[in-house]
mmCIF file of C-alpha atoms and ligand atoms in Angstrom:
data_model
loop_
_atom_site.group_PDB
_atom_site.id
_atom_site.type_symbol
_atom_site.label_atom_id
_atom_site.label_comp_id
_atom_site.label_asym_id
_atom_site.label_seq_id
_atom_site.Cartn_x
_atom_site.Cartn_y
_atom_site.Cartn_z
ATOM 1 C CA UNK A 218 -28.236 -6.264 14.027
ATOM 2 C CA UNK A 219 -27.625 -8.094 10.829
ATOM 3 C CA UNK A 220 -24.672 -10.466 10.778
ATOM 4 C CA UNK A 221 -21.989 -9.146 8.291
ATOM 5 C CA UNK A 222 -21.776 -11.145 5.080
ATOM 6 C CA UNK A 223 -18.969 -13.641 5.139
ATOM 7 C CA UNK A 224 -15.827 -12.605 3.326
ATOM 8 C CA UNK A 225 -15.074 -14.859 0.426
ATOM 9 C CA UNK A 226 -12.634 -12.694 -1.798
ATOM 10 C CA UNK A 227 -9.119 -11.850 -0.771
ATOM 11 C CA UNK A 228 -7.268 -8.596 -0.126
ATOM 12 C CA UNK A 229 -3.769 -8.185 -1.568
ATOM 13 C CA UNK A 230 -1.703 -5.139 -1.226
ATOM 14 C CA UNK A 231 1.553 -3.855 -2.738
ATOM 15 C CA UNK A 232 3.742 -1.527 -0.838
ATOM 16 C CA UNK A 233 7.076 0.016 -0.859
ATOM 17 C CA UNK A 234 8.802 3.544 -1.110
ATOM 18 C CA UNK A 235 9.125 5.468 -4.378
ATOM 19 C CA UNK A 236 10.870 3.938 -7.446
ATOM 20 C CA UNK A 237 10.361 0.267 -6.511
ATOM 21 C CA UNK A 238 8.281 -0.520 -9.611
ATOM 22 C CA UNK A 239 5.132 -0.595 -7.824
ATOM 23 C CA UNK A 240 2.800 0.015 -10.861
ATOM 24 C CA UNK A 241 4.454 -2.476 -13.133
ATOM 25 C CA UNK A 242 4.143 -5.155 -10.483
ATOM 26 C CA UNK A 243 0.590 -4.344 -9.432
ATOM 27 C CA UNK A 244 -0.456 -4.970 -13.097
ATOM 28 C CA UNK A 245 1.481 -8.182 -12.976
ATOM 29 C CA UNK A 246 -0.097 -9.145 -9.711
ATOM 30 C CA UNK A 247 -3.630 -8.554 -11.156
ATOM 31 C CA UNK A 248 -2.776 -10.444 -14.232
ATOM 32 C CA UNK A 249 -1.448 -13.522 -12.317
ATOM 33 C CA UNK A 250 -4.703 -13.488 -10.244
ATOM 34 C CA UNK A 251 -6.905 -13.035 -13.340
ATOM 35 C CA UNK A 252 -4.993 -15.820 -15.061
ATOM 36 C CA UNK A 253 -5.782 -18.251 -12.145
ATOM 37 C CA UNK A 254 -9.488 -17.422 -12.815
ATOM 38 C CA UNK A 255 -10.204 -14.783 -10.010
ATOM 39 C CA UNK A 256 -12.513 -11.778 -10.546
ATOM 40 C CA UNK A 257 -9.828 -9.065 -9.727
ATOM 41 C CA UNK A 258 -10.491 -5.540 -8.717
ATOM 42 C CA UNK A 259 -7.490 -3.305 -8.913
ATOM 43 C CA UNK A 260 -7.702 -0.173 -6.870
ATOM 44 C CA UNK A 261 -5.525 2.244 -4.901
ATOM 45 C CA UNK A 262 -4.928 4.475 -1.828
ATOM 46 C CA UNK A 263 -5.367 7.172 -1.230
ATOM 47 C CA UNK A 264 -8.207 7.012 -3.914
ATOM 48 C CA UNK A 265 -10.381 4.422 -5.212
ATOM 49 C CA UNK A 266 -13.552 6.519 -4.519
ATOM 50 C CA UNK A 267 -14.648 9.967 -5.823
ATOM 51 C CA UNK A 268 -13.821 11.354 -2.217
ATOM 52 C CA UNK A 269 -10.673 9.450 -1.879
ATOM 53 C CA UNK A 270 -9.381 10.750 -5.322
ATOM 54 C CA UNK A 271 -10.050 14.337 -4.208
ATOM 55 C CA UNK A 272 -8.417 13.694 -0.957
ATOM 56 C CA UNK A 273 -5.431 12.265 -2.864
ATOM 57 C CA UNK A 274 -5.183 15.313 -4.930
ATOM 58 C CA UNK A 275 -5.086 17.480 -1.767
ATOM 59 C CA UNK A 276 -2.334 15.246 -0.285
ATOM 60 C CA UNK A 277 -0.109 15.007 -3.171
ATOM 61 C CA UNK A 278 -0.382 18.596 -4.373
ATOM 62 C CA UNK A 279 2.960 20.295 -3.778
ATOM 63 C CA UNK A 280 2.938 23.303 -1.660
ATOM 64 C CA UNK A 281 -0.234 22.377 0.444
ATOM 65 C CA UNK A 282 0.854 22.640 3.990
ATOM 66 C CA UNK A 283 -0.704 19.783 5.937
ATOM 67 C CA UNK A 284 0.283 19.016 9.460
ATOM 68 C CA UNK A 285 1.098 15.348 9.961
ATOM 69 C CA UNK A 286 -2.053 14.573 12.144
ATOM 70 C CA UNK A 287 -4.250 16.215 9.350
ATOM 71 C CA UNK A 288 -2.433 14.151 6.823
ATOM 72 C CA UNK A 289 -3.139 10.921 8.689
ATOM 73 C CA UNK A 290 -6.855 11.830 9.250
ATOM 74 C CA UNK A 291 -7.232 12.700 5.582
ATOM 75 C CA UNK A 292 -5.721 9.247 4.623
ATOM 76 C CA UNK A 293 -8.168 7.613 7.038
ATOM 77 C CA UNK A 294 -11.148 9.642 5.688
ATOM 78 C CA UNK A 295 -10.278 8.388 2.220
ATOM 79 C CA UNK A 296 -9.715 4.833 3.573
ATOM 80 C CA UNK A 297 -13.256 5.123 5.356
ATOM 81 C CA UNK A 298 -15.038 5.582 2.013
ATOM 82 C CA UNK A 299 -12.838 3.147 0.145
ATOM 83 C CA UNK A 300 -13.265 0.323 2.671
ATOM 84 C CA UNK A 301 -16.931 0.762 3.113
ATOM 85 C CA UNK A 302 -17.976 1.444 -0.409
ATOM 86 C CA UNK A 303 -15.536 -0.429 -2.495
ATOM 87 C CA UNK A 304 -13.256 -3.130 -0.647
ATOM 88 C CA UNK A 305 -15.795 -4.706 1.679
ATOM 89 C CA UNK A 306 -18.504 -5.042 -0.978
ATOM 90 C CA UNK A 307 -15.964 -6.449 -3.427
ATOM 91 C CA UNK A 308 -14.614 -9.010 -0.826
ATOM 92 C CA UNK A 309 -18.140 -10.055 0.151
ATOM 93 C CA UNK A 310 -19.087 -10.733 -3.428
ATOM 94 C CA UNK A 311 -15.903 -12.963 -3.821
ATOM 95 C CA UNK A 312 -13.684 -10.579 -5.665
ATOM 96 C CA UNK A 313 -9.948 -10.505 -5.188
ATOM 97 C CA UNK A 314 -8.998 -6.957 -4.455
ATOM 98 C CA UNK A 315 -5.526 -5.723 -5.366
ATOM 99 C CA UNK A 316 -4.756 -2.446 -3.692
ATOM 100 C CA UNK A 317 -1.913 -0.164 -4.302
ATOM 101 C CA UNK A 318 -1.014 0.662 -0.805
ATOM 102 C CA UNK A 319 -3.296 0.372 2.463
ATOM 103 C CA UNK A 320 -2.635 0.815 6.086
ATOM 104 C CA UNK A 321 0.875 -0.313 6.231
ATOM 105 C CA UNK A 322 1.649 2.851 4.108
ATOM 106 C CA UNK A 323 0.017 4.938 7.114
ATOM 107 C CA UNK A 324 2.453 3.240 9.495
ATOM 108 C CA UNK A 325 5.315 3.674 7.259
ATOM 109 C CA UNK A 326 4.834 7.105 6.024
ATOM 110 C CA UNK A 327 2.883 8.764 8.954
ATOM 111 C CA UNK A 328 4.448 6.663 11.651
ATOM 112 C CA UNK A 329 7.973 6.131 10.376
ATOM 113 C CA UNK A 330 8.296 9.066 8.177
ATOM 114 C CA UNK A 331 6.268 11.751 10.208
ATOM 115 C CA UNK A 332 6.729 10.337 13.626
ATOM 116 C CA UNK A 333 3.225 9.689 14.771
ATOM 117 C CA UNK A 334 2.957 6.984 17.312
ATOM 118 C CA UNK A 335 2.047 3.491 16.088
ATOM 119 C CA UNK A 336 -0.586 3.262 18.760
ATOM 120 C CA UNK A 337 -2.463 6.375 17.337
ATOM 121 C CA UNK A 338 -2.499 4.793 13.772
ATOM 122 C CA UNK A 339 -3.608 1.426 15.352
ATOM 123 C CA UNK A 340 -6.615 3.324 17.039
ATOM 124 C CA UNK A 341 -7.613 4.974 13.813
ATOM 125 C CA UNK A 342 -7.356 1.753 11.982
ATOM 126 C CA UNK A 343 -9.658 -0.004 14.587
ATOM 127 C CA UNK A 344 -12.160 2.773 14.196
ATOM 128 C CA UNK A 345 -12.067 2.944 10.478
ATOM 129 C CA UNK A 346 -11.475 -0.542 9.215
ATOM 130 C CA UNK A 347 -12.135 -2.561 12.195
ATOM 131 C CA UNK A 348 -8.482 -3.628 11.917
ATOM 132 C CA UNK A 349 -9.097 -5.047 8.334
ATOM 133 C CA UNK A 350 -5.667 -6.815 7.427
ATOM 134 C CA UNK A 351 -4.835 -7.908 3.810
ATOM 135 C CA UNK A 352 -4.427 -11.563 3.207
ATOM 136 C CA UNK A 353 -1.035 -10.867 1.696
ATOM 137 C CA UNK A 354 1.097 -7.653 1.304
ATOM 138 C CA UNK A 355 4.075 -7.586 -1.052
ATOM 139 C CA UNK A 356 6.612 -5.139 0.131
ATOM 140 C CA UNK A 357 8.777 -4.160 -2.794
ATOM 141 C CA UNK A 358 12.097 -3.154 -1.175
ATOM 142 C CA UNK A 359 15.080 -1.408 -2.735
ATOM 143 C CA UNK A 360 17.890 0.466 -1.080
ATOM 144 C CA UNK A 361 17.462 4.154 -0.772
ATOM 145 C CA UNK A 362 20.112 4.783 -3.375
ATOM 146 C CA UNK A 363 18.408 2.665 -5.930
ATOM 147 C CA UNK A 364 15.082 4.344 -5.121
ATOM 148 C CA UNK A 365 16.876 7.933 -5.341
ATOM 149 C CA UNK A 366 18.388 6.809 -8.717
ATOM 150 C CA UNK A 367 15.245 5.541 -10.304
ATOM 151 C CA UNK A 368 13.493 8.810 -9.146
ATOM 152 C CA UNK A 369 16.347 11.166 -10.594
ATOM 153 C CA UNK A 370 15.547 12.892 -13.747
ATOM 154 C CA UNK A 371 11.802 12.675 -12.883
ATOM 155 C CA UNK A 372 10.156 16.227 -12.921
ATOM 156 C CA UNK A 373 6.769 16.867 -11.432
ATOM 157 C CA UNK A 374 7.444 15.515 -8.016
ATOM 158 C CA UNK A 375 4.285 15.276 -5.577
ATOM 159 C CA UNK A 376 4.160 16.374 -1.901
ATOM 160 C CA UNK A 377 5.576 13.176 -0.809
ATOM 161 C CA UNK A 378 8.188 12.654 -3.486
ATOM 162 C CA UNK A 379 9.617 16.051 -2.558
ATOM 163 C CA UNK A 380 10.599 14.819 0.829
ATOM 164 C CA UNK A 381 14.377 14.368 1.537
ATOM 165 C CA UNK A 382 16.279 11.207 1.827
ATOM 166 C CA UNK A 383 16.154 10.710 5.605
ATOM 167 C CA UNK A 384 12.387 10.619 5.322
ATOM 168 C CA UNK A 385 12.521 7.577 3.014
ATOM 169 C CA UNK A 386 14.995 6.019 5.142
ATOM 170 C CA UNK A 387 12.477 6.133 7.998
ATOM 171 C CA UNK A 388 9.837 5.046 5.894
ATOM 172 C CA UNK A 389 11.843 1.962 4.585
ATOM 173 C CA UNK A 390 13.073 1.112 8.012
ATOM 174 C CA UNK A 391 9.344 1.078 9.346
ATOM 175 C CA UNK A 392 8.087 -1.035 6.334
ATOM 176 C CA UNK A 393 10.883 -3.659 7.124
ATOM 177 C CA UNK A 394 10.063 -3.553 10.851
ATOM 178 C CA UNK A 395 6.427 -4.109 9.978
ATOM 179 C CA UNK A 396 7.528 -7.058 7.597
ATOM 180 C CA UNK A 397 9.626 -8.554 10.399
ATOM 181 C CA UNK A 398 6.879 -8.408 12.929
ATOM 182 C CA UNK A 399 4.288 -9.995 10.548
ATOM 183 C CA UNK A 400 6.299 -12.306 8.274
ATOM 184 C CA UNK A 401 3.484 -14.526 7.378
ATOM 185 C CA UNK A 402 1.403 -11.641 5.836
ATOM 186 C CA UNK A 403 4.112 -9.096 4.648
ATOM 187 C CA UNK A 404 6.389 -10.682 2.144
ATOM 188 C CA UNK A 405 9.490 -8.598 1.294
ATOM 189 C CA UNK A 406 10.407 -8.796 -2.272
ATOM 190 C CA UNK A 407 14.054 -7.648 -3.351
ATOM 191 C CA UNK A 408 12.940 -5.299 -6.065
ATOM 192 C CA UNK A 409 16.479 -4.186 -6.909
ATOM 193 C CA UNK A 410 16.886 -7.131 -9.294
ATOM 194 C CA UNK A 411 15.849 -7.319 -12.925
ATOM 195 C CA UNK A 412 12.168 -7.210 -13.703
ATOM 196 C CA UNK A 413 11.882 -10.839 -14.654
ATOM 197 C CA UNK A 414 13.603 -11.884 -11.418
ATOM 198 C CA UNK A 415 11.323 -9.789 -9.351
ATOM 199 C CA UNK A 416 8.272 -11.255 -11.055
ATOM 200 C CA UNK A 417 9.516 -14.770 -10.682
ATOM 201 C CA UNK A 418 9.498 -14.332 -6.861
ATOM 202 C CA UNK A 419 6.220 -12.445 -6.816
ATOM 203 C CA UNK A 420 4.738 -15.395 -8.737
ATOM 204 C CA UNK A 421 6.274 -17.869 -6.330
ATOM 205 C CA UNK A 422 5.111 -15.890 -3.295
ATOM 206 C CA UNK A 423 1.423 -15.755 -4.719
ATOM 207 C CA UNK A 424 1.393 -19.533 -5.310
ATOM 208 C CA UNK A 425 2.726 -20.171 -1.894
ATOM 209 C CA UNK A 426 0.477 -17.801 0.031
ATOM 210 C CA UNK A 427 -2.671 -17.636 -2.118
ATOM 211 C CA UNK A 428 -3.104 -20.660 -4.171
ATOM 212 C CA UNK A 429 -2.465 -23.513 -1.909
HETATM 213 P P1 TMP B 789 1.559 6.498 -5.118
HETATM 214 O O1 TMP B 789 0.440 6.539 -5.857
HETATM 215 O O2 TMP B 789 2.690 7.147 -5.844
HETATM 216 O O3 TMP B 789 1.920 5.414 -4.152
HETATM 217 O O4 TMP B 789 1.471 7.784 -4.157
HETATM 218 C C1 TMP B 789 0.796 7.915 -2.978
HETATM 219 C C2 TMP B 789 1.540 8.626 -1.978
HETATM 220 O O5 TMP B 789 0.844 8.608 -0.594
HETATM 221 C C3 TMP B 789 2.840 7.863 -1.580
HETATM 222 O O6 TMP B 789 3.922 8.924 -1.578
HETATM 223 C C4 TMP B 789 2.570 7.430 -0.231
HETATM 224 C C5 TMP B 789 1.566 8.265 0.473
HETATM 225 N N1 TMP B 789 0.716 7.555 1.326
HETATM 226 C C6 TMP B 789 0.851 7.789 2.791
HETATM 227 O O7 TMP B 789 1.755 8.728 3.027
HETATM 228 N N2 TMP B 789 0.159 7.091 3.522
HETATM 229 C C7 TMP B 789 -0.884 6.367 3.375
HETATM 230 O O8 TMP B 789 -1.389 5.716 4.184
HETATM 231 C C8 TMP B 789 -0.991 5.964 1.853
HETATM 232 C C9 TMP B 789 -2.011 5.012 1.443
HETATM 233 C C10 TMP B 789 -0.145 6.575 0.962
#
């Protein structure tokens, strides 16, 4: 068997419930890393490949009835394609991959939100990604009320955004549990503050964790 090529790039993920400012801050993270001279690939889950983007449409389309296990398997099907054809090749060629959500989201949404046991998700993770862990995950965190307030007035809610408050309470709680269990990798950013304050903290965390 060929030895896998050594990984030289880094994998950075951004996580959080809805309305935490993920898109703006993803662009900020990518810009900071580019500014430090890295070759950055910005990608997302579910998505990042033609198959993944089609699975994303299925998952986000309101009205699609998808039982929790099918939801989890669709997410991991998209992840299989993404890891094998995009993320690993990029890391092996030395690129820094910034990914909008990854396996932590499956633990938070399908584990915390839908009630699928963590051991089931871990088993799929091993099978599909070999337990690939980001070098750094930024968990943008806001209280439920702030998330709801930022979401209010937005039409066009997708299948997940249509879930009720208790669902997001469980998702947020699971994210925070994951961060507590892996404090070195998952850094909680208080995203309820002003954007300049949030970005100053993100910059500090990037410097501490990645540019040492
Ligand atoms: P987003 O692009 O707005 O983050 O939308 C993606 C949605 O997919 C979001 O509501 C969270 C959900 N999701 C999961 O439920 N599990 C996962 O593993 C991933 C990657 C995303």
